[in-house]
PDB file of C-alpha atoms in Angstrom:
ATOM      1  CA  MET A   1       0.000   0.000   0.000  1.00 53.00           C
ATOM      2  CA  CYS A   2       1.346   3.395  -1.000  1.00 52.00           C
ATOM      3  CA  THR A   3       0.605   6.387   1.197  1.00 58.00           C
ATOM      4  CA  ALA A   4       2.064   9.840   0.773  1.00 64.00           C
ATOM      5  CA  GLU A   5       0.831  13.375   0.517  1.00 67.00           C
ATOM      6  CA  PHE A   6       1.222  13.499  -3.261  1.00 70.00           C
ATOM      7  CA  MET A   7       0.237   9.889  -4.031  1.00 76.00           C
ATOM      8  CA  THR A   8      -3.074   8.123  -4.593  1.00 78.00           C
ATOM      9  CA  SER A   9      -3.900   4.498  -4.048  1.00 79.00           C
ATOM     10  CA  THR A  10      -7.093   3.165  -5.606  1.00 81.00           C
ATOM     11  CA  THR A  11      -8.461  -0.128  -6.888  1.00 85.00           C
ATOM     12  CA  LYS A  12      -6.832   0.778 -10.226  1.00 83.00           C
ATOM     13  CA  GLY A  13      -3.393   1.045  -8.635  1.00 81.00           C
ATOM     14  CA  THR A  14      -1.096   3.727  -7.276  1.00 82.00           C
ATOM     15  CA  GLY A  15       0.051   6.951  -8.866  1.00 80.00           C
ATOM     16  CA  PHE A  16       0.583  10.649  -8.490  1.00 78.00           C
ATOM     17  CA  SER A  17      -2.264  12.704  -7.068  1.00 75.00           C
ATOM     18  CA  PRO A  18      -3.514  15.653  -9.149  1.00 73.00           C
ATOM     19  CA  SER A  19      -1.858  18.080  -6.695  1.00 71.00           C
ATOM     20  CA  TRP A  20       1.559  16.622  -7.587  1.00 77.00           C
ATOM     21  CA  MET A  21       1.304  17.257 -11.327  1.00 84.00           C
ATOM     22  CA  PRO A  22       2.290  20.616 -12.804  1.00 90.00           C
ATOM     23  CA  ARG A  23      -0.779  22.796 -13.238  1.00 93.00           C
ATOM     24  CA  MET A  24      -1.410  26.145 -14.843  1.00 97.00           C
ATOM     25  CA  VAL A  25      -2.086  28.709 -12.104  1.00 97.00           C
ATOM     26  CA  ALA A  26      -2.237  31.919 -14.168  1.00 98.00           C
ATOM     27  CA  GLU A  27      -2.522  32.888 -17.825  1.00 98.00           C
ATOM     28  CA  ARG A  28      -2.390  36.186 -19.693  1.00 98.00           C
ATOM     29  CA  MET A  29      -3.044  36.688 -23.403  1.00 98.00           C
ATOM     30  CA  SER A  30      -1.910  40.076 -24.714  1.00 98.00           C
ATOM     31  CA  ALA A  31      -2.385  41.475 -28.202  1.00 98.00           C
ATOM     32  CA  SER A  32      -0.033  43.900 -29.891  1.00 97.00           C
ATOM     33  CA  GLY A  33      -1.386  47.421 -29.866  1.00 94.00           C
ATOM     34  CA  ARG A  34       0.752  48.775 -32.717  1.00 95.00           C
ATOM     35  CA  ASP A  35       0.828  46.225 -35.549  1.00 96.00           C
ATOM     36  CA  GLY A  36       0.956  47.681 -39.048  1.00 95.00           C
ATOM     37  CA  SER A  37       2.844  50.584 -40.614  1.00 93.00           C
ATOM     38  CA  THR A  38       5.809  51.855 -38.629  1.00 92.00           C
ATOM     39  CA  GLU A  39       8.085  54.868 -38.594  1.00 90.00           C
ATOM     40  CA  ARG A  40      11.621  55.450 -37.404  1.00 91.00           C
ATOM     41  CA  ALA A  41      12.115  54.466 -33.762  1.00 92.00           C
ATOM     42  CA  PRO A  42      15.704  54.814 -32.503  1.00 88.00           C
ATOM     43  CA  ASP A  43      14.434  54.013 -28.983  1.00 89.00           C
ATOM     44  CA  GLY A  44      12.331  50.936 -28.321  1.00 89.00           C
ATOM     45  CA  ILE A  45       8.558  51.329 -28.677  1.00 93.00           C
ATOM     46  CA  PRO A  46       6.444  48.725 -26.840  1.00 94.00           C
ATOM     47  CA  PHE A  47       4.249  46.653 -29.131  1.00 96.00           C
ATOM     48  CA  ILE A  48       3.301  44.295 -26.274  1.00 97.00           C
ATOM     49  CA  ASP A  49       3.697  45.161 -22.576  1.00 96.00           C
ATOM     50  CA  THR A  50       2.108  42.805 -20.042  1.00 97.00           C
ATOM     51  CA  ASP A  51       2.629  41.176 -16.660  1.00 97.00           C
ATOM     52  CA  ILE A  52       1.332  38.520 -14.267  1.00 98.00           C
ATOM     53  CA  LEU A  53       1.186  38.692 -10.464  1.00 98.00           C
ATOM     54  CA  TRP A  54       0.500  35.416  -8.618  1.00 98.00           C
ATOM     55  CA  THR A  55       0.548  34.507  -4.911  1.00 98.00           C
ATOM     56  CA  ASN A  56       1.156  31.031  -3.516  1.00 97.00           C
ATOM     57  CA  THR A  57      -1.949  30.534  -1.365  1.00 95.00           C
ATOM     58  CA  THR A  58      -1.228  26.842  -0.733  1.00 89.00           C
ATOM     59  CA  ASP A  59       0.398  25.452   2.407  1.00 88.00           C
ATOM     60  CA  ASP A  60       3.296  23.975   0.408  1.00 87.00           C
ATOM     61  CA  PRO A  61       6.295  25.472  -1.385  1.00 92.00           C
ATOM     62  CA  GLN A  62       5.761  25.488  -5.157  1.00 94.00           C
ATOM     63  CA  HIS A  63       8.198  25.282  -8.059  1.00 95.00           C
ATOM     64  CA  LEU A  64       7.246  27.731 -10.816  1.00 97.00           C
ATOM     65  CA  HIS A  65       8.071  28.120 -14.460  1.00 96.00           C
ATOM     66  CA  MET A  66       6.627  30.430 -17.095  1.00 98.00           C
ATOM     67  CA  THR A  67       6.014  29.618 -20.733  1.00 98.00           C
ATOM     68  CA  VAL A  68       6.131  32.619 -23.056  1.00 97.00           C
ATOM     69  CA  HIS A  69       4.361  31.765 -26.320  1.00 97.00           C
ATOM     70  CA  ARG A  70       4.885  34.321 -29.079  1.00 96.00           C
ATOM     71  CA  ALA A  71       2.767  34.464 -32.222  1.00 96.00           C
ATOM     72  CA  SER A  72       4.272  34.244 -35.680  1.00 96.00           C
ATOM     73  CA  ARG A  73       5.889  37.555 -36.593  1.00 94.00           C
ATOM     74  CA  SER A  74       6.123  39.425 -39.884  1.00 94.00           C
ATOM     75  CA  LEU A  75       8.001  42.450 -41.132  1.00 92.00           C
ATOM     76  CA  VAL A  76       8.440  44.532 -44.247  1.00 90.00           C
ATOM     77  CA  SER A  77      11.351  46.920 -44.745  1.00 87.00           C
ATOM     78  CA  SER A  78      12.724  49.045 -47.565  1.00 83.00           C
ATOM     79  CA  ASN A  79      16.311  49.804 -48.550  1.00 77.00           C
ATOM     80  CA  PRO A  80      18.460  50.664 -46.519  1.00 78.00           C
ATOM     81  CA  ASN A  81      16.530  50.505 -43.260  1.00 84.00           C
ATOM     82  CA  THR A  82      16.620  48.004 -40.408  1.00 85.00           C
ATOM     83  CA  VAL A  83      13.518  47.061 -38.410  1.00 88.00           C
ATOM     84  CA  VAL A  84      13.732  44.915 -35.274  1.00 90.00           C
ATOM     85  CA  ILE A  85      11.429  43.632 -32.555  1.00 91.00           C
ATOM     86  CA  ASP A  86      13.120  42.456 -29.351  1.00 91.00           C
ATOM     87  CA  ASP A  87      11.529  40.344 -26.629  1.00 92.00           C
ATOM     88  CA  ALA A  88      12.498  40.740 -22.992  1.00 93.00           C
ATOM     89  CA  TYR A  89      11.206  39.549 -19.641  1.00 95.00           C
ATOM     90  CA  SER A  90      12.007  39.987 -15.957  1.00 96.00           C
ATOM     91  CA  PHE A  91      10.608  38.614 -12.714  1.00 97.00           C
ATOM     92  CA  ASP A  92      10.814  39.052  -8.963  1.00 98.00           C
ATOM     93  CA  VAL A  93       9.771  36.747  -6.101  1.00 98.00           C
ATOM     94  CA  GLY A  94       8.966  37.883  -2.565  1.00 97.00           C
ATOM     95  CA  LEU A  95       6.269  39.106  -0.208  1.00 97.00           C
ATOM     96  CA  SER A  96       5.709  42.244  -2.290  1.00 97.00           C
ATOM     97  CA  PRO A  97       7.549  41.683  -5.588  1.00 98.00           C
ATOM     98  CA  ALA A  98       8.126  44.351  -8.233  1.00 97.00           C
ATOM     99  CA  ALA A  99       9.822  43.064 -11.380  1.00 97.00           C
ATOM    100  CA  PRO A 100      12.002  45.690 -13.092  1.00 96.00           C
ATOM    101  CA  ILE A 101      11.123  46.914 -16.570  1.00 93.00           C
ATOM    102  CA  PRO A 102      12.601  44.289 -18.920  1.00 91.00           C
ATOM    103  CA  ALA A 103      15.626  45.800 -20.608  1.00 80.00           C
ATOM    104  CA  VAL A 104      17.824  42.881 -21.637  1.00 68.00           C
ATOM    105  CA  THR A 105      16.923  41.242 -24.932  1.00 74.00           C
ATOM    106  CA  ASN A 106      16.031  37.566 -24.623  1.00 70.00           C
ATOM    107  CA  ASN A 107      14.973  36.924 -28.233  1.00 75.00           C
ATOM    108  CA  GLY A 108      14.691  39.091 -31.293  1.00 78.00           C
ATOM    109  CA  PHE A 109      13.495  39.253 -34.851  1.00 77.00           C
ATOM    110  CA  GLY A 110      14.511  41.718 -37.525  1.00 79.00           C
ATOM    111  CA  ALA A 111      15.900  42.296 -40.989  1.00 75.00           C
ATOM    112  CA  ARG A 112      17.822  44.773 -43.099  1.00 69.00           C
ATOM    113  CA  LEU A 113      18.127  45.156 -46.832  1.00 66.00           C
ATOM    114  CA  LYS A 114      20.893  47.272 -48.327  1.00 65.00           C
ATOM    115  CA  ALA A 115      21.054  47.547 -52.098  1.00 64.00           C
ATOM    116  CA  SER A 116      24.360  48.702 -53.591  1.00 62.00           C
ATOM    117  CA  ARG A 117      24.166  51.778 -55.785  1.00 60.00           C
ATOM    118  CA  SER A 118      27.744  51.579 -56.986  1.00 62.00           C
ATOM    119  CA  THR A 119      26.914  51.160 -60.685  1.00 58.00           C
ATOM    120  CA  ALA A 120      24.341  52.566 -63.052  1.00 56.00           C
ATOM    121  CA  THR A 121      22.897  49.082 -63.618  1.00 57.00           C
ATOM    122  CA  SER A 122      22.417  48.246 -59.926  1.00 55.00           C
ATOM    123  CA  VAL A 123      18.999  48.004 -58.314  1.00 55.00           C
ATOM    124  CA  LEU A 124      17.961  51.404 -56.967  1.00 60.00           C
ATOM    125  CA  PHE A 125      15.153  50.140 -54.786  1.00 66.00           C
ATOM    126  CA  GLY A 126      14.687  47.058 -52.664  1.00 75.00           C
ATOM    127  CA  ARG A 127      12.150  45.669 -50.249  1.00 81.00           C
ATOM    128  CA  ILE A 128      12.340  42.679 -47.916  1.00 84.00           C
ATOM    129  CA  PHE A 129       9.513  40.570 -46.482  1.00 89.00           C
ATOM    130  CA  ARG A 130      10.275  38.231 -43.584  1.00 89.00           C
ATOM    131  CA  ASP A 131       8.103  35.879 -41.526  1.00 93.00           C
ATOM    132  CA  ILE A 132       8.928  33.546 -38.654  1.00 92.00           C
ATOM    133  CA  PRO A 133       6.688  30.925 -37.009  1.00 95.00           C
ATOM    134  CA  ASP A 134       5.465  31.086 -33.435  1.00 96.00           C
ATOM    135  CA  TRP A 135       7.775  29.835 -30.691  1.00 94.00           C
ATOM    136  CA  VAL A 136       7.761  29.117 -26.962  1.00 96.00           C
ATOM    137  CA  THR A 137      10.361  29.994 -24.332  1.00 94.00           C
ATOM    138  CA  ASN A 138      10.390  28.303 -20.915  1.00 96.00           C
ATOM    139  CA  VAL A 139      11.585  30.397 -17.970  1.00 96.00           C
ATOM    140  CA  ASP A 140      12.484  28.610 -14.724  1.00 97.00           C
ATOM    141  CA  ILE A 141      11.385  30.890 -11.874  1.00 97.00           C
ATOM    142  CA  GLY A 142      12.255  28.426  -9.113  1.00 95.00           C
ATOM    143  CA  PRO A 143      10.789  27.725  -5.682  1.00 95.00           C
ATOM    144  CA  ILE A 144       8.270  30.021  -4.020  1.00 96.00           C
ATOM    145  CA  ASP A 145       7.228  29.642  -0.385  1.00 96.00           C
ATOM    146  CA  PRO A 146       3.656  29.813   0.927  1.00 96.00           C
ATOM    147  CA  GLY A 147       2.488  33.426   1.113  1.00 97.00           C
ATOM    148  CA  GLU A 148       5.114  34.660  -1.365  1.00 98.00           C
ATOM    149  CA  SER A 149       4.240  36.124  -4.758  1.00 98.00           C
ATOM    150  CA  VAL A 150       5.856  36.300  -8.174  1.00 98.00           C
ATOM    151  CA  HIS A 151       5.666  39.290 -10.521  1.00 98.00           C
ATOM    152  CA  PHE A 152       6.573  38.473 -14.154  1.00 98.00           C
ATOM    153  CA  ARG A 153       6.832  41.171 -16.854  1.00 97.00           C
ATOM    154  CA  TYR A 154       7.117  40.747 -20.633  1.00 96.00           C
ATOM    155  CA  ARG A 155       7.721  43.331 -23.370  1.00 95.00           C
ATOM    156  CA  ALA A 156       8.099  43.219 -27.150  1.00 94.00           C
ATOM    157  CA  LEU A 157       9.913  46.391 -28.260  1.00 93.00           C
ATOM    158  CA  TYR A 158      10.128  47.720 -31.825  1.00 93.00           C
ATOM    159  CA  SER A 159      13.176  49.736 -32.905  1.00 91.00           C
ATOM    160  CA  THR A 160      15.053  50.859 -36.009  1.00 90.00           C
ATOM    161  CA  PRO A 161      18.789  50.752 -35.274  1.00 89.00           C
ATOM    162  CA  GLY A 162      21.290  52.330 -37.636  1.00 85.00           C
ATOM    163  CA  GLN A 163      20.651  54.657 -40.549  1.00 82.00           C
ATOM    164  CA  TRP A 164      17.140  55.474 -41.726  1.00 84.00           C
ATOM    165  CA  ARG A 165      15.905  56.860 -45.016  1.00 80.00           C
ATOM    166  CA  THR A 166      12.345  57.332 -46.202  1.00 76.00           C
ATOM    167  CA  GLY A 167      12.218  56.876 -49.960  1.00 72.00           C
ATOM    168  CA  THR A 168       9.457  57.861 -52.361  1.00 70.00           C
ATOM    169  CA  SER A 169       7.800  54.429 -52.107  1.00 74.00           C
ATOM    170  CA  ALA A 170       9.112  53.190 -48.761  1.00 81.00           C
ATOM    171  CA  ARG A 171       7.160  50.575 -46.854  1.00 86.00           C
ATOM    172  CA  HIS A 172       7.855  49.650 -43.237  1.00 88.00           C
ATOM    173  CA  GLU A 173       5.597  47.295 -41.312  1.00 92.00           C
ATOM    174  CA  MET A 174       5.899  45.120 -38.216  1.00 94.00           C
ATOM    175  CA  TYR A 175       3.440  42.559 -36.867  1.00 96.00           C
ATOM    176  CA  ALA A 176       4.053  41.103 -33.382  1.00 96.00           C
ATOM    177  CA  ARG A 177       0.406  39.929 -33.129  1.00 97.00           C
ATOM    178  CA  TRP A 178       0.194  38.499 -29.577  1.00 98.00           C
ATOM    179  CA  ALA A 179       1.989  36.842 -26.685  1.00 97.00           C
ATOM    180  CA  ARG A 180       0.602  34.355 -24.174  1.00 98.00           C
ATOM    181  CA  LEU A 181       2.084  33.994 -20.692  1.00 98.00           C
ATOM    182  CA  ARG A 182       1.318  30.791 -18.770  1.00 99.00           C
ATOM    183  CA  LEU A 183       2.503  30.291 -15.205  1.00 99.00           C
ATOM    184  CA  TRP A 184       2.903  26.647 -14.118  1.00 98.00           C
ATOM    185  CA  ALA A 185       3.299  25.352 -10.556  1.00 96.00           C
ATOM    186  CA  ALA A 186       4.144  21.992  -8.995  1.00 92.00           C
ATOM    187  CA  PRO A 187       4.965  21.017  -5.394  1.00 88.00           C
ATOM    188  CA  TRP A 188       8.539  21.672  -4.280  1.00 83.00           C
ATOM    189  CA  VAL A 189       9.646  18.699  -2.183  1.00 72.00           C
ATOM    190  CA  ASN A 190      13.159  18.401  -0.725  1.00 64.00           C
ATOM    191  CA  GLY A 191      14.595  20.733  -3.365  1.00 48.00           C
ATOM    192  CA  SER A 192      13.325  18.879  -6.427  1.00 48.00           C
ATOM    193  CA  ILE A 193      10.209  18.155  -8.382  1.00 48.00           C
TER     194      ILE A 193
END
């Protein structure tokens, strides 16, 4: 006979109880508020800016991790400009956590097209289209004691590093679409899951 806090024993056999399995404790779906035509942005402009605050109201320590699911992204840029969208996140754990504004880039997506105008027969105008599929990043937050909270922040920032020129038929677009944050928890027992 198997008896333990996180085990079940039934006529079908023994196994993990539902409280032992990782479970989603919070979710946030955030849409981009600026998709479409863009202008020059030497400093980062938030396309998506969201956060999650969760408190461990159980009697047991929990091990947390966050999944950051980003939608497929698309961009259009004209010669010779660069357009970029950078993803960043930060988190804090404590009794009254306050995650700093995410500033370090964790993932990015961008493109630049530069046509050479060195000869009379070279292309005078160029445009690039680029798409990437959706992807997921897992962030290990670690253990959190009963009564403690976690504050997780996520930002997708658009910028245009380097030189910028607006031609007669320039086209600059960026589509970040959405990001989904999912916070997962499982019991933290003797320092491991």
